[in-house]
Amino acid sequence: QVHLVESGGGLVKPGGSLRLSCAASGFRFGDYYMRWIRQAPGKGLEWVACTSTSGRTTYYAESLKDRFTISRDNDKNLVYLQMNSLRPDDTATYYCAKDLGGGACDIWGQGTMVTVSS
Amino acid sequence: SSELTQALSASVALGQTARITCQGDDIATTNVHWYQQRPGLAPILLIYGNNNRPSGIPDRFSVSNSGNTATLTISRAQAGDEADYYCQLYDGGPVVFGGGTKLTVL
């Protein structure tokens, strides 16, 4: 069964850092781009970052590229999101998603909540 | 960067047809996908590209694109269709989401 499970969320103070992980199972992980998407409470979906199959090519939302870093470990079937200099407006549920191709995210995790507050 | 505009809300009577639009420059020429998100749950892919439905998505859901507008059509609306619907376009790496439309089934 195809599955994505995020972890690593929690409460962090403004200016702090957090690393999210997403464990994949049930598909050939190394064959697919992977994405992080977030959703602030009561708000819509916001794309965060994307990594190519090898991890050598990455893309970021323009407003986040200086603070967030996406990476992957194809041996462990994991994708990560390193978040630095966190701000209150980074508070959101963070989802990882498998890119079927052409940007279509066919598998989503359950999400992990990140709260940035003092 | 590209932007996609959706109405905040829409409503449909049970059993009738709902249409949810997504506007963006020349959207008909791009790769547009649609997602459904029920309250408290992760989004699910509803339709991708040219009317491709993942396994398990009924053919009551369809899309049409013309010029600057992509339209998601939900036929024979059911109570379970009450959800938020998002369009998304693929920009060769980055993707952009519309703001989402909350569909109420009356």
mmCIF file of C-alpha atoms in Angstrom:
data_model
loop_
_atom_site.group_PDB
_atom_site.id
_atom_site.type_symbol
_atom_site.label_atom_id
_atom_site.label_comp_id
_atom_site.label_asym_id
_atom_site.label_seq_id
_atom_site.Cartn_x
_atom_site.Cartn_y
_atom_site.Cartn_z
ATOM 1 C CA GLN A 1 0.000 0.000 0.000
ATOM 2 C CA VAL A 2 1.314 3.408 -0.981
ATOM 3 C CA HIS A 3 1.945 5.512 2.072
ATOM 4 C CA LEU A 4 3.539 8.786 3.151
ATOM 5 C CA VAL A 5 4.034 9.630 6.811
ATOM 6 C CA GLU A 6 5.304 13.010 7.937
ATOM 7 C CA SER A 7 6.961 13.660 11.270
ATOM 8 C CA GLY A 8 8.975 16.311 13.048
ATOM 9 C CA GLY A 9 6.375 18.990 13.551
ATOM 10 C CA GLY A 10 5.805 20.755 16.825
ATOM 11 C CA LEU A 11 6.005 24.034 18.686
ATOM 12 C CA VAL A 12 9.031 26.206 17.987
ATOM 13 C CA LYS A 13 9.917 29.763 18.963
ATOM 14 C CA PRO A 14 10.293 32.480 16.331
ATOM 15 C CA GLY A 15 13.773 32.346 14.850
ATOM 16 C CA GLY A 16 14.097 28.650 15.587
ATOM 17 C CA SER A 17 14.622 25.706 13.267
ATOM 18 C CA LEU A 18 12.840 22.467 12.596
ATOM 19 C CA ARG A 19 13.433 19.520 10.300
ATOM 20 C CA LEU A 20 10.461 17.650 8.944
ATOM 21 C CA SER A 21 10.728 14.115 7.625
ATOM 22 C CA CYS A 22 8.471 12.170 5.300
ATOM 23 C CA ALA A 23 8.741 8.386 5.113
ATOM 24 C CA ALA A 24 7.556 6.767 1.907
ATOM 25 C CA SER A 25 6.506 3.184 1.333
ATOM 26 C CA GLY A 26 4.709 1.089 -1.244
ATOM 27 C CA PHE A 27 6.226 2.608 -4.382
ATOM 28 C CA ARG A 28 9.598 3.067 -6.099
ATOM 29 C CA PHE A 29 10.523 6.196 -4.181
ATOM 30 C CA GLY A 30 13.548 7.059 -6.294
ATOM 31 C CA ASP A 31 11.441 7.250 -9.459
ATOM 32 C CA TYR A 32 9.357 10.242 -8.377
ATOM 33 C CA TYR A 33 9.709 13.906 -7.639
ATOM 34 C CA MET A 34 8.537 14.752 -4.138
ATOM 35 C CA ARG A 35 6.917 17.923 -2.882
ATOM 36 C CA TRP A 36 6.168 19.746 0.349
ATOM 37 C CA ILE A 37 2.942 21.725 0.545
ATOM 38 C CA ARG A 38 1.648 23.625 3.562
ATOM 39 C CA GLN A 39 -1.693 24.891 4.771
ATOM 40 C CA ALA A 40 -2.045 27.584 7.404
ATOM 41 C CA PRO A 41 -5.037 27.181 9.754
ATOM 42 C CA GLY A 42 -8.227 27.970 7.877
ATOM 43 C CA LYS A 43 -6.333 28.888 4.728
ATOM 44 C CA GLY A 44 -5.629 27.341 1.332
ATOM 45 C CA LEU A 45 -2.814 25.189 0.041
ATOM 46 C CA GLU A 46 0.603 26.717 -0.547
ATOM 47 C CA TRP A 47 3.342 24.888 -2.413
ATOM 48 C CA VAL A 48 6.645 25.004 -0.539
ATOM 49 C CA ALA A 49 9.339 23.003 -2.322
ATOM 50 C CA CYS A 50 10.083 20.168 -4.711
ATOM 51 C CA THR A 51 12.976 17.776 -5.263
ATOM 52 C CA SER A 52 13.872 15.836 -8.379
ATOM 53 C CA THR A 53 14.294 12.074 -8.309
ATOM 54 C CA SER A 54 18.009 12.281 -7.544
ATOM 55 C CA GLY A 55 17.741 15.301 -5.272
ATOM 56 C CA ARG A 56 20.170 17.247 -7.409
ATOM 57 C CA THR A 57 17.482 19.640 -8.642
ATOM 58 C CA THR A 58 15.269 21.496 -6.219
ATOM 59 C CA TYR A 59 12.631 24.189 -6.532
ATOM 60 C CA TYR A 60 11.245 26.537 -3.898
ATOM 61 C CA ALA A 61 8.472 28.999 -3.464
ATOM 62 C CA GLU A 62 10.178 32.332 -3.994
ATOM 63 C CA SER A 63 9.267 33.638 -0.554
ATOM 64 C CA LEU A 64 10.776 30.611 1.211
ATOM 65 C CA LYS A 65 13.925 29.743 -0.729
ATOM 66 C CA ASP A 66 16.304 31.534 1.605
ATOM 67 C CA ARG A 67 15.065 29.742 4.725
ATOM 68 C CA PHE A 68 13.841 26.295 3.662
ATOM 69 C CA THR A 69 15.815 23.393 2.193
ATOM 70 C CA ILE A 70 14.386 20.215 0.719
ATOM 71 C CA SER A 71 16.454 17.048 0.448
ATOM 72 C CA ARG A 72 15.948 13.327 0.066
ATOM 73 C CA ASP A 73 17.600 10.022 0.896
ATOM 74 C CA ASN A 74 16.663 7.447 -1.706
ATOM 75 C CA ASP A 75 18.304 4.654 0.263
ATOM 76 C CA LYS A 76 16.010 5.299 3.216
ATOM 77 C CA ASN A 77 12.928 6.413 1.232
ATOM 78 C CA LEU A 78 12.867 9.713 3.086
ATOM 79 C CA VAL A 79 12.336 13.308 2.075
ATOM 80 C CA TYR A 80 13.183 16.169 4.406
ATOM 81 C CA LEU A 81 12.338 19.818 4.835
ATOM 82 C CA GLN A 82 14.803 21.855 6.847
ATOM 83 C CA MET A 83 13.170 25.076 8.040
ATOM 84 C CA ASN A 84 15.278 27.867 9.515
ATOM 85 C CA SER A 85 14.526 31.330 10.895
ATOM 86 C CA LEU A 86 10.946 30.318 11.461
ATOM 87 C CA ARG A 87 8.273 32.997 11.731
ATOM 88 C CA PRO A 88 4.745 32.950 13.156
ATOM 89 C CA ASP A 89 3.346 32.973 9.625
ATOM 90 C CA ASP A 90 5.089 29.654 8.952
ATOM 91 C CA THR A 91 2.531 28.097 11.288
ATOM 92 C CA ALA A 92 0.769 25.472 9.187
ATOM 93 C CA THR A 93 0.175 21.828 8.548
ATOM 94 C CA TYR A 94 2.959 20.589 6.309
ATOM 95 C CA TYR A 95 2.182 17.833 3.840
ATOM 96 C CA CYS A 96 4.575 15.830 1.741
ATOM 97 C CA ALA A 97 3.271 14.529 -1.557
ATOM 98 C CA LYS A 98 4.369 12.227 -4.350
ATOM 99 C CA ASP A 99 4.426 13.842 -7.766
ATOM 100 C CA LEU A 100 2.846 11.497 -10.266
ATOM 101 C CA GLY A 101 4.261 13.596 -13.060
ATOM 102 C CA GLY A 102 3.544 17.048 -14.418
ATOM 103 C CA GLY A 103 3.035 18.373 -10.918
ATOM 104 C CA ALA A 104 0.050 16.178 -10.082
ATOM 105 C CA CYS A 105 0.321 15.065 -6.455
ATOM 106 C CA ASP A 106 -1.397 11.705 -6.293
ATOM 107 C CA ILE A 107 -0.355 10.615 -2.812
ATOM 108 C CA TRP A 108 -0.350 12.853 0.281
ATOM 109 C CA GLY A 109 0.684 12.226 3.821
ATOM 110 C CA GLN A 110 -1.568 13.020 6.754
ATOM 111 C CA GLY A 111 0.425 16.171 7.477
ATOM 112 C CA THR A 112 2.462 17.380 10.432
ATOM 113 C CA MET A 113 1.596 20.551 12.322
ATOM 114 C CA VAL A 114 4.188 23.246 12.858
ATOM 115 C CA THR A 115 3.404 26.042 15.284
ATOM 116 C CA VAL A 116 5.740 29.011 15.547
ATOM 117 C CA SER A 117 5.000 30.966 18.678
ATOM 118 C CA SER A 118 6.760 32.458 21.657
ATOM 119 C CA SER B 1 4.702 34.219 -11.401
ATOM 120 C CA SER B 2 1.410 32.595 -12.398
ATOM 121 C CA GLU B 3 -1.717 33.152 -10.348
ATOM 122 C CA LEU B 4 -4.924 31.165 -10.226
ATOM 123 C CA THR B 5 -8.205 32.698 -9.112
ATOM 124 C CA GLN B 6 -11.114 30.747 -7.677
ATOM 125 C CA ALA B 7 -14.377 31.891 -6.171
ATOM 126 C CA LEU B 8 -14.391 31.536 -2.390
ATOM 127 C CA SER B 9 -17.610 29.554 -2.329
ATOM 128 C CA ALA B 10 -20.187 27.757 -4.425
ATOM 129 C CA SER B 11 -23.332 25.810 -3.734
ATOM 130 C CA VAL B 12 -25.278 23.079 -5.454
ATOM 131 C CA ALA B 13 -28.528 21.285 -4.758
ATOM 132 C CA LEU B 14 -28.339 17.587 -4.058
ATOM 133 C CA GLY B 15 -28.393 15.669 -7.329
ATOM 134 C CA GLN B 16 -27.691 18.716 -9.465
ATOM 135 C CA THR B 17 -24.544 19.823 -11.300
ATOM 136 C CA ALA B 18 -21.880 22.020 -9.749
ATOM 137 C CA ARG B 19 -19.317 23.965 -11.700
ATOM 138 C CA ILE B 20 -16.201 25.375 -10.082
ATOM 139 C CA THR B 21 -13.978 27.651 -12.116
ATOM 140 C CA CYS B 22 -10.293 28.476 -11.978
ATOM 141 C CA GLN B 23 -8.943 31.465 -13.868
ATOM 142 C CA GLY B 24 -5.397 32.059 -14.999
ATOM 143 C CA ASP B 25 -3.569 33.396 -18.003
ATOM 144 C CA ASP B 26 -3.860 30.922 -20.899
ATOM 145 C CA ILE B 27 -4.732 28.200 -18.438
ATOM 146 C CA ALA B 28 -6.118 26.045 -21.220
ATOM 147 C CA THR B 29 -2.596 25.583 -22.554
ATOM 148 C CA THR B 30 -1.109 24.461 -19.240
ATOM 149 C CA ASN B 31 -1.137 21.329 -17.121
ATOM 150 C CA VAL B 32 -3.962 21.886 -14.604
ATOM 151 C CA HIS B 33 -4.923 19.515 -11.806
ATOM 152 C CA TRP B 34 -7.774 19.493 -9.296
ATOM 153 C CA TYR B 35 -7.902 18.397 -5.659
ATOM 154 C CA GLN B 36 -10.678 17.782 -3.175
ATOM 155 C CA GLN B 37 -10.133 18.375 0.528
ATOM 156 C CA ARG B 38 -12.732 17.321 3.029
ATOM 157 C CA PRO B 39 -12.642 18.949 6.497
ATOM 158 C CA GLY B 40 -9.773 17.727 8.633
ATOM 159 C CA LEU B 41 -8.291 15.553 5.922
ATOM 160 C CA ALA B 42 -5.406 15.781 3.481
ATOM 161 C CA PRO B 43 -6.235 16.749 -0.087
ATOM 162 C CA ILE B 44 -6.799 14.044 -2.656
ATOM 163 C CA LEU B 45 -6.060 14.255 -6.360
ATOM 164 C CA LEU B 46 -9.341 14.419 -8.208
ATOM 165 C CA ILE B 47 -8.405 14.997 -11.831
ATOM 166 C CA TYR B 48 -5.056 15.533 -13.485
ATOM 167 C CA GLY B 49 -4.256 16.858 -16.896
ATOM 168 C CA ASN B 50 -6.819 16.226 -19.581
ATOM 169 C CA ASN B 51 -9.635 14.569 -17.612
ATOM 170 C CA ASN B 52 -7.518 11.816 -16.101
ATOM 171 C CA ARG B 53 -9.011 10.427 -12.899
ATOM 172 C CA PRO B 54 -7.012 8.413 -10.373
ATOM 173 C CA SER B 55 -8.371 5.027 -9.447
ATOM 174 C CA GLY B 56 -11.489 5.343 -7.319
ATOM 175 C CA ILE B 57 -12.559 8.783 -8.524
ATOM 176 C CA PRO B 58 -15.998 8.528 -10.149
ATOM 177 C CA ASP B 59 -16.699 9.879 -13.602
ATOM 178 C CA ARG B 60 -19.141 12.355 -12.068
ATOM 179 C CA PHE B 61 -16.046 14.579 -11.866
ATOM 180 C CA SER B 62 -14.809 16.083 -15.117
ATOM 181 C CA VAL B 63 -12.955 19.143 -16.340
ATOM 182 C CA SER B 64 -13.030 21.435 -19.329
ATOM 183 C CA ASN B 65 -10.620 24.200 -20.249
ATOM 184 C CA SER B 66 -11.056 27.197 -22.483
ATOM 185 C CA GLY B 67 -8.891 30.269 -22.801
ATOM 186 C CA ASN B 68 -8.250 31.633 -19.326
ATOM 187 C CA THR B 69 -10.728 29.384 -17.495
ATOM 188 C CA ALA B 70 -10.573 25.793 -16.291
ATOM 189 C CA THR B 71 -13.851 24.349 -15.027
ATOM 190 C CA LEU B 72 -14.402 21.408 -12.709
ATOM 191 C CA THR B 73 -17.861 19.911 -13.190
ATOM 192 C CA ILE B 74 -19.440 17.712 -10.547
ATOM 193 C CA SER B 75 -22.513 15.894 -11.824
ATOM 194 C CA ARG B 76 -25.255 14.427 -9.646
ATOM 195 C CA ALA B 77 -23.877 16.123 -6.550
ATOM 196 C CA GLN B 78 -23.860 14.095 -3.355
ATOM 197 C CA ALA B 79 -23.614 15.153 0.264
ATOM 198 C CA GLY B 80 -20.098 13.724 0.359
ATOM 199 C CA ASP B 81 -18.987 16.174 -2.314
ATOM 200 C CA GLU B 82 -19.177 18.996 0.225
ATOM 201 C CA ALA B 83 -15.518 19.990 0.466
ATOM 202 C CA ASP B 84 -12.904 22.495 -0.597
ATOM 203 C CA TYR B 85 -11.718 22.235 -4.185
ATOM 204 C CA TYR B 86 -8.369 23.499 -5.412
ATOM 205 C CA CYS B 87 -6.992 23.911 -8.896
ATOM 206 C CA GLN B 88 -3.258 23.707 -9.422
ATOM 207 C CA LEU B 89 -1.034 24.436 -12.351
ATOM 208 C CA TYR B 90 2.379 23.027 -13.116
ATOM 209 C CA ASP B 91 5.066 25.506 -14.026
ATOM 210 C CA GLY B 92 7.859 23.137 -15.007
ATOM 211 C CA GLY B 93 8.981 22.459 -11.455
ATOM 212 C CA PRO B 94 7.144 24.887 -9.224
ATOM 213 C CA VAL B 95 3.406 24.544 -8.901
ATOM 214 C CA VAL B 96 0.755 27.107 -8.064
ATOM 215 C CA PHE B 97 -2.509 26.493 -6.237
ATOM 216 C CA GLY B 98 -5.685 28.450 -6.605
ATOM 217 C CA GLY B 99 -7.147 29.866 -3.434
ATOM 218 C CA GLY B 100 -9.763 27.126 -3.207
ATOM 219 C CA THR B 101 -13.555 27.019 -3.493
ATOM 220 C CA LYS B 102 -15.728 25.770 -0.662
ATOM 221 C CA LEU B 103 -18.608 23.760 -2.111
ATOM 222 C CA THR B 104 -21.810 23.466 -0.106
ATOM 223 C CA VAL B 105 -24.339 20.805 -1.063
ATOM 224 C CA LEU B 106 -27.846 21.972 -0.214
#
